[in-house]
């Protein structure tokens, strides 16, 4: 009985980690790095997380969790509330609809997929921010933000894959 | 027994996907709704933002400390390499500054004497609160930072935020333990400024890039690169004479200003209460949206 309770708790703790890691990335993306010029083009780290878990464990990162992550990203970053909610939901929606394509594909294909989907996300965020401010936003910042997030993808995704192998194997 | 679950699944699976699709569309609609709400009732959204930021302030503070330490270490290491050059440069600068000091002392005493003769009314002296930057120093779509001082420390909306080199922005939202600073580079930032040499008034507008622009100059105004820009004090948001930046380029596209403050290196900032309340008048705040207030500074 007691063992069963502990097992259940253990499973729950493991199941909650995709959301927890995403939440951590949201917070990490707003912490000042003191690198000159980095802040303007700081990548949205949670995008990698949402992409990754939508491919491998969408049941552990449900829709409303994605919504919450977007909301928190907006509130902390100071972007118009709703902007990153829409971006995250778009990425999640696209990946889920194309899940069959991603199943069992190699890491490079996943990276390529991320390049395409995060391009959509960048353009969407730029359009939304421009519409909100009724002024065209600086396109350079978004471009470099996109390139930087492409470069960061393998690092974050590799950590997530390791995490998945270590803690989320049984389900 | 084999039949039942599969039969159930046959109905349940499409039903589930239908519900999920509705939920997806519902959440998208909710996000659009939130965006509209932010436009319609900026004050409410700001308050929610301030409260959430306050709740996350301790976590941000904890994470930002080790990162600041690491970056400081890296910086120390980089500075080691150029220490000789730096030393030579500083010696030269010091010699120049000593000359300036003599001039400044003379001018200061002269100024004080003249002011006494004329009976000049002095501005109130400022009260300062020092705070640590715990989050953000801008992004592609927003240029703001969060500091770990709030209402509990006497920080209020509209206070000027300065670094060692000059003004960096003003407090746009405040809650008990944290405050959000709207940087001069933000697209919503408008600051009344003066060109120091010829006292030409202008408005400095941010554009979410690292440089800001001068707008609304009087016709025939003369601006040349390397002119110093200071706050003008109009509108009662900032006191006059705070250093802002220098004119970097004058082109047909506009007049670009290079700010003195280096946002990426900010670790501590000073929040100054100059006893001015030009921007924090709540009646003004309510009548126009939050992001427009900076532009239409009113004199009371």
Short mmCIF file of C-alpha atoms in Angstrom, two decimals:
data_model
loop_
_atom_site.label_atom_id
_atom_site.label_comp_id
_atom_site.label_asym_id
_atom_site.label_seq_id
_atom_site.Cartn_x
_atom_site.Cartn_y
_atom_site.Cartn_z
CA UNK A 1 0.00 0.00 0.00
CA UNK A 2 2.65 2.41 1.14
CA UNK A 3 4.88 1.37 -1.70
CA UNK A 4 2.06 1.96 -4.16
CA UNK A 5 1.57 5.48 -2.84
CA UNK A 6 5.26 6.23 -3.20
CA UNK A 7 5.31 4.81 -6.68
CA UNK A 8 2.37 6.98 -7.62
CA UNK A 9 4.09 10.05 -6.16
CA UNK A 10 7.27 9.16 -8.01
CA UNK A 11 5.41 8.84 -11.29
CA UNK A 12 3.66 12.12 -10.75
CA UNK A 13 6.93 13.87 -9.97
CA UNK A 14 8.43 12.50 -13.18
CA UNK A 15 5.37 13.40 -15.22
CA UNK A 16 5.48 16.99 -14.06
CA UNK A 17 9.10 17.54 -15.14
CA UNK A 18 8.42 18.59 -18.77
CA UNK A 19 6.29 21.45 -17.48
CA UNK A 20 8.79 22.21 -14.74
CA UNK A 21 11.70 22.37 -17.17
CA UNK A 22 9.73 24.58 -19.54
CA UNK A 23 8.84 26.88 -16.66
CA UNK A 24 12.50 27.07 -15.70
CA UNK A 25 13.42 28.04 -19.26
CA UNK A 26 10.79 30.78 -19.27
CA UNK A 27 12.29 32.23 -16.11
CA UNK A 28 15.85 31.76 -17.35
CA UNK A 29 15.15 33.67 -20.55
CA UNK A 30 14.42 36.88 -18.62
CA UNK A 31 17.42 36.73 -16.28
CA UNK A 32 20.04 39.33 -17.24
CA UNK A 33 23.18 37.75 -18.72
CA UNK A 34 25.40 40.89 -18.81
CA UNK A 35 26.62 39.92 -22.29
CA UNK A 36 26.76 43.05 -24.47
CA UNK A 37 24.13 42.99 -27.18
CA UNK A 38 22.68 39.65 -26.09
CA UNK A 39 19.54 40.98 -24.48
CA UNK A 40 18.18 42.42 -27.73
CA UNK A 41 18.39 39.04 -29.42
CA UNK A 42 17.92 36.68 -26.47
CA UNK A 43 16.18 33.57 -27.80
CA UNK A 44 12.86 32.38 -26.45
CA UNK A 45 14.18 29.24 -24.79
CA UNK A 46 10.74 27.86 -23.94
CA UNK A 47 10.04 27.52 -27.67
CA UNK A 48 12.59 24.68 -27.85
CA UNK A 49 10.99 23.06 -24.84
CA UNK A 50 7.46 23.23 -26.23
CA UNK A 51 8.62 21.90 -29.60
CA UNK A 52 10.49 19.03 -27.98
CA UNK A 53 7.77 17.86 -25.62
CA UNK A 54 5.06 18.28 -28.25
CA UNK A 55 6.95 15.74 -30.35
CA UNK A 56 7.87 13.22 -27.66
CA UNK A 57 5.45 13.58 -24.75
CA UNK A 58 2.50 15.82 -25.60
CA UNK A 59 0.46 14.12 -22.88
CA UNK A 60 2.87 15.52 -20.27
CA UNK A 61 2.64 19.04 -21.63
CA UNK A 62 -1.09 19.60 -22.23
CA UNK A 63 -2.60 22.58 -24.01
CA UNK A 64 -3.41 24.62 -20.94
CA UNK A 65 0.17 24.20 -19.70
CA UNK A 66 1.40 25.71 -22.97
CA UNK A 67 -1.07 28.54 -22.47
CA UNK A 68 0.21 29.15 -18.94
CA UNK A 69 3.84 29.16 -20.11
CA UNK A 70 3.02 31.72 -22.77
CA UNK A 71 1.16 33.87 -20.28
CA UNK A 72 4.08 33.84 -17.88
CA UNK A 73 6.54 34.61 -20.67
CA UNK A 74 4.47 37.65 -21.64
CA UNK A 75 4.01 38.86 -18.09
CA UNK A 76 7.68 38.56 -17.15
CA UNK A 77 9.17 39.78 -20.42
CA UNK A 78 6.95 42.79 -20.75
CA UNK A 79 5.63 41.87 -24.18
CA UNK A 80 1.92 42.50 -24.86
CA UNK A 81 -0.02 39.84 -22.96
CA UNK A 82 -1.16 37.24 -25.46
CA UNK A 83 1.75 37.55 -27.88
CA UNK A 84 3.79 34.57 -26.75
CA UNK A 85 0.65 32.64 -25.78
CA UNK A 86 -0.32 32.74 -29.46
CA UNK A 87 3.21 31.91 -30.60
CA UNK A 88 3.51 28.93 -28.23
CA UNK A 89 0.05 27.64 -29.12
CA UNK A 90 0.88 27.90 -32.82
CA UNK A 91 4.10 25.94 -32.42
CA UNK A 92 2.33 23.33 -30.29
CA UNK A 93 -0.53 23.06 -32.78
CA UNK A 94 1.73 22.68 -35.81
CA UNK A 95 3.89 20.04 -34.16
CA UNK A 96 0.91 18.02 -32.94
CA UNK A 97 -0.68 18.03 -36.38
CA UNK A 98 2.61 16.87 -37.92
CA UNK A 99 3.46 14.39 -35.19
CA UNK A 100 3.34 11.44 -37.54
CA UNK A 101 6.08 13.06 -39.61
CA UNK A 102 8.36 13.48 -36.61
CA UNK A 103 7.88 9.97 -35.19
CA UNK A 104 11.17 8.09 -35.17
CA UNK A 105 13.02 10.71 -37.19
CA UNK A 106 16.65 11.54 -36.61
CA UNK A 107 17.94 14.46 -34.61
CA UNK A 108 18.89 16.40 -37.74
CA UNK A 109 15.37 16.13 -39.11
CA UNK A 110 14.04 17.42 -35.79
CA UNK A 111 16.45 20.31 -35.96
CA UNK A 112 15.32 21.09 -39.50
CA UNK A 113 11.72 20.89 -38.33
CA UNK A 114 12.50 23.34 -35.57
CA UNK A 115 14.13 25.68 -38.09
CA UNK A 116 10.92 25.77 -40.13
CA UNK A 117 8.50 26.01 -37.22
CA UNK A 118 10.46 28.61 -35.27
CA UNK A 119 10.68 30.68 -38.45
CA UNK A 120 6.89 30.66 -38.49
CA UNK A 121 6.94 31.57 -34.80
CA UNK A 122 9.39 34.46 -35.34
CA UNK A 123 7.37 35.91 -38.21
CA UNK A 124 4.18 35.55 -36.19
CA UNK A 125 5.67 37.27 -33.15
CA UNK A 126 7.03 40.07 -35.31
CA UNK A 127 3.65 40.58 -36.97
CA UNK A 128 1.80 40.56 -33.66
CA UNK A 129 4.22 42.97 -31.99
CA UNK A 130 4.08 45.29 -34.99
CA UNK A 131 0.29 45.22 -35.04
CA UNK A 132 0.14 45.85 -31.29
CA UNK A 133 2.49 48.84 -31.42
CA UNK A 134 1.12 50.07 -34.77
CA UNK A 135 4.72 50.41 -35.91
CA UNK A 136 7.11 48.09 -37.70
CA UNK A 137 9.44 46.41 -35.23
CA UNK A 138 13.16 46.11 -35.82
CA UNK A 139 13.52 43.14 -38.17
CA UNK A 140 17.23 42.64 -37.41
CA UNK A 141 16.61 41.80 -33.77
CA UNK A 142 14.04 39.15 -34.69
CA UNK A 143 16.31 37.67 -37.36
CA UNK A 144 19.24 37.30 -35.00
CA UNK A 145 16.95 36.02 -32.27
CA UNK A 146 15.81 33.32 -34.71
CA UNK A 147 19.37 32.37 -35.70
CA UNK A 148 20.46 32.24 -32.07
CA UNK A 149 17.57 29.99 -31.12
CA UNK A 150 18.55 27.66 -33.98
CA UNK A 151 22.04 27.47 -32.53
CA UNK A 152 20.81 26.85 -29.02
CA UNK A 153 18.32 24.16 -30.06
CA UNK A 154 20.76 21.19 -30.12
CA UNK A 155 22.03 21.98 -26.62
CA UNK A 156 18.62 22.24 -25.00
CA UNK A 157 17.17 19.37 -27.01
CA UNK A 158 20.09 17.12 -26.12
CA UNK A 159 19.59 17.80 -22.43
CA UNK A 160 15.87 17.06 -22.80
CA UNK A 161 16.55 13.79 -24.64
CA UNK A 162 18.89 12.70 -21.88
CA UNK A 163 16.33 13.68 -19.29
CA UNK A 164 13.69 11.73 -21.12
CA UNK A 165 15.86 8.62 -21.28
CA UNK A 166 16.71 8.86 -17.61
CA UNK A 167 13.37 9.73 -16.05
CA UNK A 168 10.52 9.27 -18.50
CA UNK A 169 11.34 5.89 -19.99
CA UNK A 170 8.58 3.74 -18.54
CA UNK A 171 5.56 5.45 -20.05
CA UNK B 1 -15.33 -8.30 -23.09
CA UNK B 2 -12.98 -7.49 -25.93
CA UNK B 3 -15.67 -5.58 -27.75
CA UNK B 4 -16.59 -3.00 -25.16
CA UNK B 5 -13.45 -0.94 -24.75
CA UNK B 6 -12.84 -0.80 -28.48
CA UNK B 7 -16.43 0.26 -29.11
CA UNK B 8 -16.05 2.89 -26.47
CA UNK B 9 -12.80 4.02 -28.01
CA UNK B 10 -14.38 4.28 -31.41
CA UNK B 11 -16.75 6.91 -30.06
CA UNK B 12 -14.41 8.41 -27.51
CA UNK B 13 -11.37 9.01 -29.71
CA UNK B 14 -12.96 11.38 -32.22
CA UNK B 15 -14.92 12.99 -29.41
CA UNK B 16 -11.71 13.61 -27.54
CA UNK B 17 -10.01 15.11 -30.55
CA UNK B 18 -13.08 17.25 -31.14
CA UNK B 19 -12.97 18.53 -27.57
CA UNK B 20 -9.26 19.15 -27.92
CA UNK B 21 -9.74 21.05 -31.13
CA UNK B 22 -12.37 23.21 -29.47
CA UNK B 23 -10.10 23.78 -26.52
CA UNK B 24 -7.27 24.76 -28.85
CA UNK B 25 -9.40 27.28 -30.68
CA UNK B 26 -10.82 28.50 -27.38
CA UNK B 27 -7.36 29.14 -25.96
CA UNK B 28 -6.30 30.96 -29.13
CA UNK B 29 -9.40 33.12 -28.85
CA UNK B 30 -8.56 33.70 -25.17
CA UNK B 31 -5.06 34.86 -26.12
CA UNK B 32 -6.48 37.32 -28.64
CA UNK B 33 -8.93 38.43 -25.97
CA UNK B 34 -6.06 39.08 -23.57
CA UNK B 35 -4.26 41.13 -26.21
CA UNK B 36 -7.35 43.25 -26.71
CA UNK B 37 -7.82 43.58 -22.96
CA UNK B 38 -4.26 44.89 -22.75
CA UNK B 39 -5.18 47.59 -25.26
CA UNK B 40 -8.50 48.47 -23.63
CA UNK B 41 -7.60 48.32 -19.95
CA UNK B 42 -3.85 48.77 -19.73
CA UNK B 43 -4.03 49.65 -16.03
CA UNK B 44 -5.58 46.30 -15.08
CA UNK B 45 -3.08 44.29 -17.14
CA UNK B 46 -0.24 46.31 -15.64
CA UNK B 47 -1.42 45.55 -12.13
CA UNK B 48 -1.62 41.81 -12.86
CA UNK B 49 1.84 41.97 -14.46
CA UNK B 50 3.24 43.75 -11.42
CA UNK B 51 1.76 41.18 -9.02
CA UNK B 52 3.04 38.20 -11.02
CA UNK B 53 6.47 39.78 -11.31
CA UNK B 54 6.44 40.33 -7.57
CA UNK B 55 5.65 36.68 -6.96
CA UNK B 56 8.55 35.58 -9.18
CA UNK B 57 10.97 38.21 -7.87
CA UNK B 58 12.63 35.94 -5.26
CA UNK B 59 13.27 33.21 -7.87
CA UNK B 60 14.66 35.72 -10.37
CA UNK B 61 16.83 37.20 -7.68
CA UNK B 62 18.23 33.79 -6.76
CA UNK B 63 19.01 32.89 -10.38
CA UNK B 64 20.42 36.27 -11.37
CA UNK B 65 23.03 36.30 -8.60
CA UNK B 66 25.24 33.41 -9.75
CA UNK B 67 24.97 34.57 -13.37
CA UNK B 68 26.11 38.04 -12.35
CA UNK B 69 29.04 36.52 -10.47
CA UNK B 70 30.11 34.44 -13.47
CA UNK B 71 29.86 37.39 -15.86
CA UNK B 72 31.87 39.49 -13.46
CA UNK B 73 34.55 36.82 -13.38
CA UNK B 74 34.68 36.66 -17.16
CA UNK B 75 34.86 40.43 -17.33
CA UNK B 76 37.74 40.51 -14.84
CA UNK B 77 39.60 38.00 -16.96
CA UNK B 78 39.06 40.00 -20.13
CA UNK B 79 40.21 43.18 -18.44
CA UNK B 80 43.47 41.53 -17.38
CA UNK B 81 44.53 41.36 -21.02
CA UNK B 82 44.20 45.06 -21.66
CA UNK B 83 45.34 46.29 -18.28
CA UNK B 84 48.47 48.07 -19.55
CA UNK B 85 46.74 49.92 -22.37
CA UNK B 86 43.97 50.85 -20.02
CA UNK B 87 46.43 52.21 -17.49
CA UNK B 88 48.13 54.44 -20.04
CA UNK B 89 44.79 55.69 -21.26
CA UNK B 90 43.60 56.42 -17.74
CA UNK B 91 46.76 58.35 -16.91
CA UNK B 92 46.21 60.58 -19.90
CA UNK B 93 42.58 61.04 -19.03
CA UNK B 94 43.48 61.82 -15.43
CA UNK B 95 45.81 64.58 -16.50
CA UNK B 96 43.04 66.07 -18.59
CA UNK B 97 40.50 65.73 -15.82
CA UNK B 98 42.68 67.53 -13.32
CA UNK B 99 42.63 70.54 -15.62
CA UNK B 100 38.89 70.24 -15.88
CA UNK B 101 38.60 70.05 -12.12
CA UNK B 102 40.26 73.41 -11.74
CA UNK B 103 37.90 74.89 -14.28
CA UNK B 104 34.90 73.25 -12.66
CA UNK B 105 35.82 74.52 -9.18
CA UNK B 106 36.13 78.04 -10.47
CA UNK B 107 32.82 77.81 -12.32
CA UNK B 108 31.10 76.24 -9.33
CA UNK B 109 32.05 79.03 -6.97
CA UNK B 110 31.20 81.60 -9.59
CA UNK B 111 27.85 79.93 -10.21
CA UNK B 112 27.06 79.77 -6.50
CA UNK B 113 27.90 83.45 -6.07
CA UNK B 114 25.77 84.46 -9.04
CA UNK B 115 22.87 82.30 -7.93
CA UNK B 116 22.99 83.89 -4.50
CA UNK B 117 23.01 87.35 -6.07
CA UNK B 118 19.94 86.52 -8.14
CA UNK B 119 18.11 84.56 -5.44
CA UNK B 120 17.63 81.45 -7.58
CA UNK B 121 15.07 78.94 -6.34
CA UNK B 122 16.76 75.53 -6.11
CA UNK B 123 15.25 72.26 -7.21
CA UNK B 124 14.55 69.83 -4.43
CA UNK B 125 17.43 67.47 -3.86
CA UNK B 126 16.73 63.87 -4.83
CA UNK B 127 16.28 60.82 -2.64
CA UNK B 128 17.93 57.71 -4.02
CA UNK B 129 17.18 54.02 -3.67
CA UNK B 130 19.75 51.57 -5.04
CA UNK B 131 18.39 48.34 -6.46
CA UNK B 132 19.70 45.26 -8.20
CA UNK B 133 18.58 44.34 -11.71
CA UNK B 134 17.02 40.91 -11.42
CA UNK B 135 15.46 40.38 -14.84
CA UNK B 136 15.50 41.46 -18.41
CA UNK B 137 17.50 44.13 -20.08
CA UNK B 138 15.43 44.19 -23.17
CA UNK B 139 14.27 41.81 -25.82
CA UNK B 140 13.27 41.96 -29.43
CA UNK B 141 9.85 43.41 -28.60
CA UNK B 142 10.21 45.02 -25.21
CA UNK B 143 12.88 47.01 -23.48
CA UNK B 144 12.44 46.90 -19.77
CA UNK B 145 14.06 45.52 -16.69
CA UNK B 146 12.92 44.43 -13.28
CA UNK B 147 14.62 45.62 -10.10
CA UNK B 148 14.33 44.21 -6.62
CA UNK B 149 12.98 47.32 -4.91
CA UNK B 150 9.34 48.29 -4.75
CA UNK B 151 6.74 50.14 -2.74
CA UNK B 152 8.28 48.77 0.48
CA UNK B 153 11.48 50.65 -0.34
CA UNK B 154 9.76 53.88 -1.30
CA UNK B 155 9.84 53.37 -5.06
CA UNK B 156 6.86 54.82 -6.91
CA UNK B 157 5.63 54.94 -10.45
CA UNK B 158 7.28 57.66 -12.50
CA UNK B 159 10.56 57.82 -10.58
CA UNK B 160 13.64 58.33 -12.69
CA UNK B 161 16.13 55.46 -12.94
CA UNK B 162 19.78 56.38 -13.40
CA UNK B 163 23.05 54.51 -13.68
CA UNK B 164 26.52 55.87 -13.10
CA UNK B 165 26.63 57.26 -16.65
CA UNK B 166 23.23 58.82 -17.01
CA UNK B 167 19.54 58.25 -17.15
CA UNK B 168 18.29 54.84 -18.28
CA UNK B 169 14.52 55.04 -17.92
CA UNK B 170 11.67 55.43 -15.50
CA UNK B 171 9.60 53.21 -13.25
CA UNK B 172 6.53 52.07 -15.16
CA UNK B 173 5.00 49.55 -12.76
CA UNK B 174 5.59 48.96 -9.11
CA UNK B 175 4.50 46.42 -6.55
CA UNK B 176 5.64 45.66 -3.04
CA UNK B 177 9.03 44.05 -3.66
CA UNK B 178 9.78 44.75 -7.30
CA UNK B 179 9.47 47.42 -9.92
CA UNK B 180 9.53 47.43 -13.69
CA UNK B 181 11.64 50.02 -15.47
CA UNK B 182 10.71 51.24 -18.93
CA UNK B 183 14.01 51.83 -20.72
CA UNK B 184 14.64 54.84 -22.95
CA UNK B 185 15.00 52.50 -25.93
CA UNK B 186 11.49 51.06 -25.56
CA UNK B 187 9.09 51.92 -28.34
CA UNK B 188 6.74 53.46 -25.78
CA UNK B 189 9.35 55.75 -24.26
CA UNK B 190 9.19 59.49 -24.95
CA UNK B 191 11.42 61.84 -23.00
CA UNK B 192 11.59 65.63 -23.33
CA UNK B 193 15.24 66.55 -23.89
CA UNK B 194 17.49 69.49 -24.75
CA UNK B 195 20.49 69.72 -27.00
CA UNK B 196 22.93 70.95 -24.40
CA UNK B 197 24.96 73.40 -26.47
CA UNK B 198 22.15 75.41 -28.06
CA UNK B 199 19.22 74.56 -25.74
CA UNK B 200 17.03 73.29 -28.59
CA UNK B 201 14.10 71.32 -27.28
CA UNK B 202 13.19 67.93 -28.67
CA UNK B 203 11.50 64.69 -27.75
CA UNK B 204 13.62 61.55 -27.61
CA UNK B 205 11.71 58.50 -28.78
CA UNK B 206 12.70 54.86 -28.43
CA UNK B 207 12.16 52.34 -31.19
CA UNK B 208 13.17 48.98 -29.68
CA UNK B 209 16.65 49.33 -31.15
CA UNK B 210 19.82 50.20 -29.28
CA UNK B 211 19.66 53.80 -30.50
CA UNK B 212 16.95 56.34 -29.93
CA UNK B 213 15.68 59.08 -32.22
CA UNK B 214 15.08 62.80 -31.73
CA UNK B 215 11.68 63.92 -32.94
CA UNK B 216 9.56 67.07 -32.84
CA UNK B 217 12.47 69.46 -33.24
CA UNK B 218 11.55 73.07 -33.91
CA UNK B 219 11.94 74.07 -37.57
CA UNK B 220 15.40 75.26 -38.44
CA UNK B 221 17.00 73.56 -35.45
CA UNK B 222 20.70 72.86 -35.88
CA UNK B 223 21.92 69.48 -34.78
CA UNK B 224 25.38 68.10 -35.38
CA UNK B 225 26.85 64.72 -34.47
CA UNK B 226 28.49 64.57 -31.02
CA UNK B 227 26.08 67.14 -29.55
CA UNK B 228 25.30 66.18 -25.98
CA UNK B 229 21.68 65.48 -25.08
CA UNK B 230 20.32 66.10 -21.57
CA UNK B 231 16.85 65.92 -20.06
CA UNK B 232 14.96 69.19 -20.28
CA UNK B 233 12.71 68.77 -17.27
CA UNK B 234 9.61 69.73 -19.22
CA UNK B 235 6.49 67.91 -18.19
CA UNK B 236 7.86 67.28 -14.72
CA UNK B 237 8.89 63.67 -15.28
CA UNK B 238 12.63 64.10 -14.97
CA UNK B 239 14.65 66.93 -13.46
CA UNK B 240 16.52 69.07 -15.99
CA UNK B 241 20.13 68.39 -16.87
CA UNK B 242 20.45 64.62 -16.46
CA UNK B 243 22.89 63.29 -19.08
CA UNK B 244 21.18 61.14 -21.73
CA UNK B 245 23.52 60.59 -24.68
CA UNK B 246 25.21 62.10 -27.72
CA UNK B 247 23.93 62.62 -31.26
CA UNK B 248 25.41 59.77 -33.26
CA UNK B 249 24.26 60.60 -36.75
CA UNK B 250 22.08 63.11 -38.56
CA UNK B 251 20.50 61.72 -41.71
CA UNK B 252 17.34 62.16 -43.72
CA UNK B 253 15.91 59.20 -41.83
CA UNK B 254 16.19 61.01 -38.54
CA UNK B 255 18.56 62.01 -35.79
CA UNK B 256 20.00 59.04 -33.94
CA UNK B 257 21.18 59.28 -30.36
CA UNK B 258 23.78 57.01 -28.78
CA UNK B 259 22.86 56.65 -25.12
CA UNK B 260 25.47 57.01 -22.39
CA UNK B 261 24.13 54.10 -20.37
CA UNK B 262 25.22 50.59 -21.33
CA UNK B 263 22.16 48.44 -20.71
CA UNK B 264 23.91 45.12 -21.02
CA UNK B 265 26.30 45.83 -18.16
CA UNK B 266 23.74 47.08 -15.67
CA UNK B 267 23.83 45.29 -12.38
CA UNK B 268 22.79 47.97 -9.93
CA UNK B 269 20.73 51.04 -10.70
CA UNK B 270 19.68 54.04 -8.66
CA UNK B 271 16.05 54.99 -8.50
CA UNK B 272 15.75 58.70 -7.89
CA UNK B 273 12.82 60.46 -6.30
CA UNK B 274 13.12 64.08 -7.36
CA UNK B 275 9.84 65.00 -5.74
CA UNK B 276 8.28 65.49 -9.16
CA UNK B 277 4.93 64.03 -10.04
CA UNK B 278 4.34 65.08 -13.61
CA UNK B 279 3.78 61.58 -14.93
CA UNK B 280 2.13 59.91 -11.99
CA UNK B 281 -0.99 61.99 -12.00
CA UNK B 282 -3.57 59.23 -12.06
CA UNK B 283 -6.23 61.30 -13.80
CA UNK B 284 -3.87 61.68 -16.74
CA UNK B 285 -3.02 58.00 -16.46
CA UNK B 286 -6.60 56.85 -16.73
CA UNK B 287 -7.64 59.12 -19.52
CA UNK B 288 -4.95 57.99 -21.90
CA UNK B 289 -3.47 54.54 -22.20
CA UNK B 290 -0.35 53.81 -20.20
CA UNK B 291 1.97 53.62 -23.16
CA UNK B 292 0.92 56.98 -24.49
CA UNK B 293 1.51 58.88 -21.26
CA UNK B 294 5.23 59.13 -21.83
CA UNK B 295 4.62 60.87 -25.11
CA UNK B 296 2.08 63.37 -24.01
CA UNK B 297 3.65 64.70 -20.89
CA UNK B 298 1.46 67.32 -19.39
CA UNK B 299 2.34 70.17 -17.21
CA UNK B 300 0.24 70.44 -14.15
#
